[in-house]
């Protein structure tokens, strides 16, 4: 077990599991091919555990809410995830990582991007189009949360105010 919490990656994937914005912080997936294989495996687990999440249109339209994050164990990785509109958000840590910490990271990233997009409080929430149109801002936001796997901040408000 690590003494210092480490985030292995933050992923924003579309409803079909394709990359929208991804950030890897460890060498566990050294090539793009390895990374895409992990992303495919994560989406397969989400589909297996929650088929309604990917099949029901009303589920895709719901914004993230605190406490609704889900966890899955994939190999030696613990993954916190949730969805909003046509995006899936994932934060990955080691299998011994604190679930609450991963959940806080996930919520912080989502809330910061919501604030950044100006859609905070709007039912539809973030969408793939906005993330792609604001790619640089999205990555600057992600960089405010994690640096080389080390958590710098978990609150979106602090990132945007800094």
PDB file of C-alpha atoms in Angstrom:
ATOM      1  CA  UNK A   1       0.000   0.000   0.000  1.00  0.00           C
ATOM      2  CA  UNK A   2       1.307   3.421  -0.985  1.00  0.00           C
ATOM      3  CA  UNK A   3       1.787   5.950   1.799  1.00  0.00           C
ATOM      4  CA  UNK A   4       1.036   8.809  -0.572  1.00  0.00           C
ATOM      5  CA  UNK A   5      -2.144   8.467  -2.642  1.00  0.00           C
ATOM      6  CA  UNK A   6      -1.407   8.139  -6.356  1.00  0.00           C
ATOM      7  CA  UNK A   7      -3.788   8.735  -9.223  1.00  0.00           C
ATOM      8  CA  UNK A   8      -2.938   6.526 -12.186  1.00  0.00           C
ATOM      9  CA  UNK A   9      -5.152   8.239 -14.739  1.00  0.00           C
ATOM     10  CA  UNK A  10      -8.134  10.481 -15.353  1.00  0.00           C
ATOM     11  CA  UNK A  11     -10.272   9.492 -18.320  1.00  0.00           C
ATOM     12  CA  UNK A  12     -13.114  11.199 -20.144  1.00  0.00           C
ATOM     13  CA  UNK A  13     -14.576   8.727 -22.621  1.00  0.00           C
ATOM     14  CA  UNK A  14     -17.627   9.048 -24.820  1.00  0.00           C
ATOM     15  CA  UNK A  15     -20.632   6.739 -24.550  1.00  0.00           C
ATOM     16  CA  UNK A  16     -18.979   4.340 -27.008  1.00  0.00           C
ATOM     17  CA  UNK A  17     -15.755   4.186 -24.998  1.00  0.00           C
ATOM     18  CA  UNK A  18     -13.739   6.401 -27.344  1.00  0.00           C
ATOM     19  CA  UNK A  19     -11.224   8.888 -25.965  1.00  0.00           C
ATOM     20  CA  UNK A  20     -12.348  12.447 -25.441  1.00  0.00           C
ATOM     21  CA  UNK A  21      -9.648  13.564 -22.979  1.00  0.00           C
ATOM     22  CA  UNK A  22      -7.292  11.220 -21.137  1.00  0.00           C
ATOM     23  CA  UNK A  23      -4.359  11.817 -18.839  1.00  0.00           C
ATOM     24  CA  UNK A  24      -2.083   8.970 -17.657  1.00  0.00           C
ATOM     25  CA  UNK A  25       0.275   9.578 -14.739  1.00  0.00           C
ATOM     26  CA  UNK A  26       2.064   6.241 -14.324  1.00  0.00           C
ATOM     27  CA  UNK A  27       4.065   3.902 -16.565  1.00  0.00           C
ATOM     28  CA  UNK A  28       1.606   1.060 -16.026  1.00  0.00           C
ATOM     29  CA  UNK A  29       0.296   1.616 -19.577  1.00  0.00           C
ATOM     30  CA  UNK A  30       3.435   2.681 -21.501  1.00  0.00           C
ATOM     31  CA  UNK A  31       1.959   2.771 -25.010  1.00  0.00           C
ATOM     32  CA  UNK A  32      -1.172   4.264 -26.501  1.00  0.00           C
ATOM     33  CA  UNK A  33      -2.182   0.726 -27.435  1.00  0.00           C
ATOM     34  CA  UNK A  34      -1.901  -0.373 -23.780  1.00  0.00           C
ATOM     35  CA  UNK A  35      -3.885   2.660 -22.689  1.00  0.00           C
ATOM     36  CA  UNK A  36      -6.675   2.003 -25.186  1.00  0.00           C
ATOM     37  CA  UNK A  37      -6.777  -1.637 -24.090  1.00  0.00           C
ATOM     38  CA  UNK A  38      -7.298  -0.485 -20.486  1.00  0.00           C
ATOM     39  CA  UNK A  39     -10.006   1.968 -21.575  1.00  0.00           C
ATOM     40  CA  UNK A  40     -11.798  -0.794 -23.488  1.00  0.00           C
ATOM     41  CA  UNK A  41     -11.611  -3.086 -20.444  1.00  0.00           C
ATOM     42  CA  UNK A  42     -12.986  -0.354 -18.165  1.00  0.00           C
ATOM     43  CA  UNK A  43     -15.942   0.301 -20.474  1.00  0.00           C
ATOM     44  CA  UNK A  44     -16.595  -3.441 -20.776  1.00  0.00           C
ATOM     45  CA  UNK A  45     -16.806  -3.677 -16.970  1.00  0.00           C
ATOM     46  CA  UNK A  46     -19.135  -0.671 -16.820  1.00  0.00           C
ATOM     47  CA  UNK A  47     -21.398  -2.274 -19.426  1.00  0.00           C
ATOM     48  CA  UNK A  48     -21.337  -5.597 -17.586  1.00  0.00           C
ATOM     49  CA  UNK A  49     -22.041  -4.105 -14.153  1.00  0.00           C
ATOM     50  CA  UNK A  50     -24.514  -1.449 -15.284  1.00  0.00           C
ATOM     51  CA  UNK A  51     -26.106  -2.241 -18.639  1.00  0.00           C
ATOM     52  CA  UNK A  52     -28.804   0.374 -18.017  1.00  0.00           C
ATOM     53  CA  UNK A  53     -26.176   3.134 -17.778  1.00  0.00           C
ATOM     54  CA  UNK A  54     -25.247   2.721 -21.422  1.00  0.00           C
ATOM     55  CA  UNK A  55     -28.636   1.693 -22.785  1.00  0.00           C
ATOM     56  CA  UNK A  56     -31.063   4.173 -21.247  1.00  0.00           C
ATOM     57  CA  UNK A  57     -31.115   7.638 -22.814  1.00  0.00           C
ATOM     58  CA  UNK A  58     -32.505   9.199 -19.631  1.00  0.00           C
ATOM     59  CA  UNK A  59     -29.516   7.842 -17.699  1.00  0.00           C
ATOM     60  CA  UNK A  60     -27.125   9.580 -20.113  1.00  0.00           C
ATOM     61  CA  UNK A  61     -28.905  12.879 -19.539  1.00  0.00           C
ATOM     62  CA  UNK A  62     -28.445  12.900 -15.765  1.00  0.00           C
ATOM     63  CA  UNK A  63     -25.691  15.100 -14.359  1.00  0.00           C
ATOM     64  CA  UNK A  64     -23.292  13.752 -11.755  1.00  0.00           C
ATOM     65  CA  UNK A  65     -24.347  14.114  -8.150  1.00  0.00           C
ATOM     66  CA  UNK A  66     -22.204  13.679  -5.057  1.00  0.00           C
ATOM     67  CA  UNK A  67     -22.406  10.209  -3.605  1.00  0.00           C
ATOM     68  CA  UNK A  68     -23.549   8.521  -6.811  1.00  0.00           C
ATOM     69  CA  UNK A  69     -20.094   7.526  -8.017  1.00  0.00           C
ATOM     70  CA  UNK A  70     -19.537   3.861  -8.638  1.00  0.00           C
ATOM     71  CA  UNK A  71     -16.408   1.785  -8.111  1.00  0.00           C
ATOM     72  CA  UNK A  72     -15.010  -1.165  -9.953  1.00  0.00           C
ATOM     73  CA  UNK A  73     -11.931  -3.277  -9.359  1.00  0.00           C
ATOM     74  CA  UNK A  74     -10.098  -4.085 -12.568  1.00  0.00           C
ATOM     75  CA  UNK A  75      -6.929  -6.098 -12.034  1.00  0.00           C
ATOM     76  CA  UNK A  76      -4.842  -4.127  -9.554  1.00  0.00           C
ATOM     77  CA  UNK A  77      -6.766  -0.908 -10.196  1.00  0.00           C
ATOM     78  CA  UNK A  78      -9.665   0.684  -8.356  1.00  0.00           C
ATOM     79  CA  UNK A  79     -11.696   2.886 -10.693  1.00  0.00           C
ATOM     80  CA  UNK A  80     -14.241   5.508  -9.620  1.00  0.00           C
ATOM     81  CA  UNK A  81     -16.645   6.407 -12.399  1.00  0.00           C
ATOM     82  CA  UNK A  82     -19.808   8.237 -13.279  1.00  0.00           C
ATOM     83  CA  UNK A  83     -21.528   9.585 -16.366  1.00  0.00           C
ATOM     84  CA  UNK A  84     -23.148  12.766 -17.550  1.00  0.00           C
ATOM     85  CA  UNK A  85     -24.881  13.271 -20.861  1.00  0.00           C
ATOM     86  CA  UNK A  86     -22.574  11.677 -23.463  1.00  0.00           C
ATOM     87  CA  UNK A  87     -19.421  11.483 -21.305  1.00  0.00           C
ATOM     88  CA  UNK A  88     -18.056   8.985 -18.826  1.00  0.00           C
ATOM     89  CA  UNK A  89     -15.620  10.180 -16.176  1.00  0.00           C
ATOM     90  CA  UNK A  90     -13.060   7.815 -14.614  1.00  0.00           C
ATOM     91  CA  UNK A  91     -10.395   8.290 -11.941  1.00  0.00           C
ATOM     92  CA  UNK A  92      -8.087   5.318 -11.373  1.00  0.00           C
ATOM     93  CA  UNK A  93      -5.961   4.500  -8.347  1.00  0.00           C
ATOM     94  CA  UNK A  94      -4.274   1.385  -7.016  1.00  0.00           C
ATOM     95  CA  UNK A  95      -6.346  -1.491  -5.652  1.00  0.00           C
ATOM     96  CA  UNK A  96      -5.589  -0.352  -2.077  1.00  0.00           C
ATOM     97  CA  UNK A  97      -6.443   3.292  -2.740  1.00  0.00           C
ATOM     98  CA  UNK A  98      -9.055   5.018  -0.607  1.00  0.00           C
ATOM     99  CA  UNK A  99     -12.440   4.888  -2.369  1.00  0.00           C
ATOM    100  CA  UNK A 100     -13.541   8.181  -0.834  1.00  0.00           C
ATOM    101  CA  UNK A 101     -10.440   9.918  -2.150  1.00  0.00           C
ATOM    102  CA  UNK A 102     -11.051   8.645  -5.679  1.00  0.00           C
ATOM    103  CA  UNK A 103     -14.678   9.717  -5.413  1.00  0.00           C
ATOM    104  CA  UNK A 104     -13.672  13.217  -4.232  1.00  0.00           C
ATOM    105  CA  UNK A 105     -11.244  13.486  -7.152  1.00  0.00           C
ATOM    106  CA  UNK A 106     -13.942  12.455  -9.598  1.00  0.00           C
ATOM    107  CA  UNK A 107     -16.424  14.973  -8.208  1.00  0.00           C
ATOM    108  CA  UNK A 108     -13.799  17.720  -8.118  1.00  0.00           C
ATOM    109  CA  UNK A 109     -12.830  17.201 -11.753  1.00  0.00           C
ATOM    110  CA  UNK A 110     -16.456  17.128 -12.853  1.00  0.00           C
ATOM    111  CA  UNK A 111     -17.455  20.223 -10.872  1.00  0.00           C
ATOM    112  CA  UNK A 112     -14.434  22.203 -12.092  1.00  0.00           C
ATOM    113  CA  UNK A 113     -15.244  21.360 -15.706  1.00  0.00           C
ATOM    114  CA  UNK A 114     -18.896  22.247 -15.131  1.00  0.00           C
ATOM    115  CA  UNK A 115     -17.906  25.626 -13.707  1.00  0.00           C
ATOM    116  CA  UNK A 116     -15.425  26.169 -16.516  1.00  0.00           C
ATOM    117  CA  UNK A 117     -18.054  25.365 -19.136  1.00  0.00           C
ATOM    118  CA  UNK A 118     -20.634  27.626 -17.554  1.00  0.00           C
ATOM    119  CA  UNK A 119     -23.125  24.755 -17.342  1.00  0.00           C
ATOM    120  CA  UNK A 120     -23.058  24.353 -13.568  1.00  0.00           C
ATOM    121  CA  UNK A 121     -26.638  23.834 -12.427  1.00  0.00           C
ATOM    122  CA  UNK A 122     -27.877  23.061 -15.940  1.00  0.00           C
ATOM    123  CA  UNK A 123     -29.510  19.639 -16.036  1.00  0.00           C
ATOM    124  CA  UNK A 124     -27.759  18.506 -19.196  1.00  0.00           C
ATOM    125  CA  UNK A 125     -24.293  19.055 -17.759  1.00  0.00           C
ATOM    126  CA  UNK A 126     -21.096  18.688 -19.752  1.00  0.00           C
ATOM    127  CA  UNK A 127     -20.963  17.160 -23.179  1.00  0.00           C
ATOM    128  CA  UNK A 128     -18.346  15.776 -25.527  1.00  0.00           C
ATOM    129  CA  UNK A 129     -18.614  18.710 -27.925  1.00  0.00           C
ATOM    130  CA  UNK A 130     -17.725  21.249 -25.227  1.00  0.00           C
ATOM    131  CA  UNK A 131     -14.746  19.197 -24.020  1.00  0.00           C
ATOM    132  CA  UNK A 132     -13.383  18.879 -27.561  1.00  0.00           C
ATOM    133  CA  UNK A 133     -13.874  22.600 -28.263  1.00  0.00           C
ATOM    134  CA  UNK A 134     -12.083  23.534 -25.024  1.00  0.00           C
ATOM    135  CA  UNK A 135      -9.380  20.898 -25.052  1.00  0.00           C
ATOM    136  CA  UNK A 136      -6.544  23.099 -23.747  1.00  0.00           C
ATOM    137  CA  UNK A 137      -8.640  24.467 -20.874  1.00  0.00           C
ATOM    138  CA  UNK A 138      -9.718  20.920 -19.954  1.00  0.00           C
ATOM    139  CA  UNK A 139      -6.111  19.725 -19.726  1.00  0.00           C
ATOM    140  CA  UNK A 140      -5.024  22.793 -17.767  1.00  0.00           C
ATOM    141  CA  UNK A 141      -7.839  22.018 -15.341  1.00  0.00           C
ATOM    142  CA  UNK A 142      -6.762  18.363 -15.035  1.00  0.00           C
ATOM    143  CA  UNK A 143      -3.171  19.490 -14.450  1.00  0.00           C
ATOM    144  CA  UNK A 144      -4.382  21.525 -11.481  1.00  0.00           C
ATOM    145  CA  UNK A 145      -5.643  18.367  -9.780  1.00  0.00           C
ATOM    146  CA  UNK A 146      -2.788  15.928 -10.341  1.00  0.00           C
ATOM    147  CA  UNK A 147       0.916  16.260 -11.126  1.00  0.00           C
ATOM    148  CA  UNK A 148       2.787  13.075 -12.056  1.00  0.00           C
ATOM    149  CA  UNK A 149       0.208  11.056 -10.155  1.00  0.00           C
ATOM    150  CA  UNK A 150       0.383  13.087  -6.954  1.00  0.00           C
ATOM    151  CA  UNK A 151      -2.833  14.728  -5.861  1.00  0.00           C
ATOM    152  CA  UNK A 152      -2.535  18.498  -5.656  1.00  0.00           C
ATOM    153  CA  UNK A 153      -6.197  19.290  -5.040  1.00  0.00           C
ATOM    154  CA  UNK A 154      -9.601  17.596  -4.861  1.00  0.00           C
ATOM    155  CA  UNK A 155     -11.873  20.650  -4.958  1.00  0.00           C
ATOM    156  CA  UNK A 156     -12.827  22.113  -8.315  1.00  0.00           C
ATOM    157  CA  UNK A 157     -13.503  25.547  -6.834  1.00  0.00           C
ATOM    158  CA  UNK A 158      -9.899  25.854  -5.656  1.00  0.00           C
ATOM    159  CA  UNK A 159      -8.560  24.907  -9.094  1.00  0.00           C
ATOM    160  CA  UNK A 160     -10.605  27.568 -10.848  1.00  0.00           C
ATOM    161  CA  UNK A 161      -9.886  30.255  -8.254  1.00  0.00           C
ATOM    162  CA  UNK A 162      -6.131  29.595  -8.408  1.00  0.00           C
TER     163      UNK A 162
END
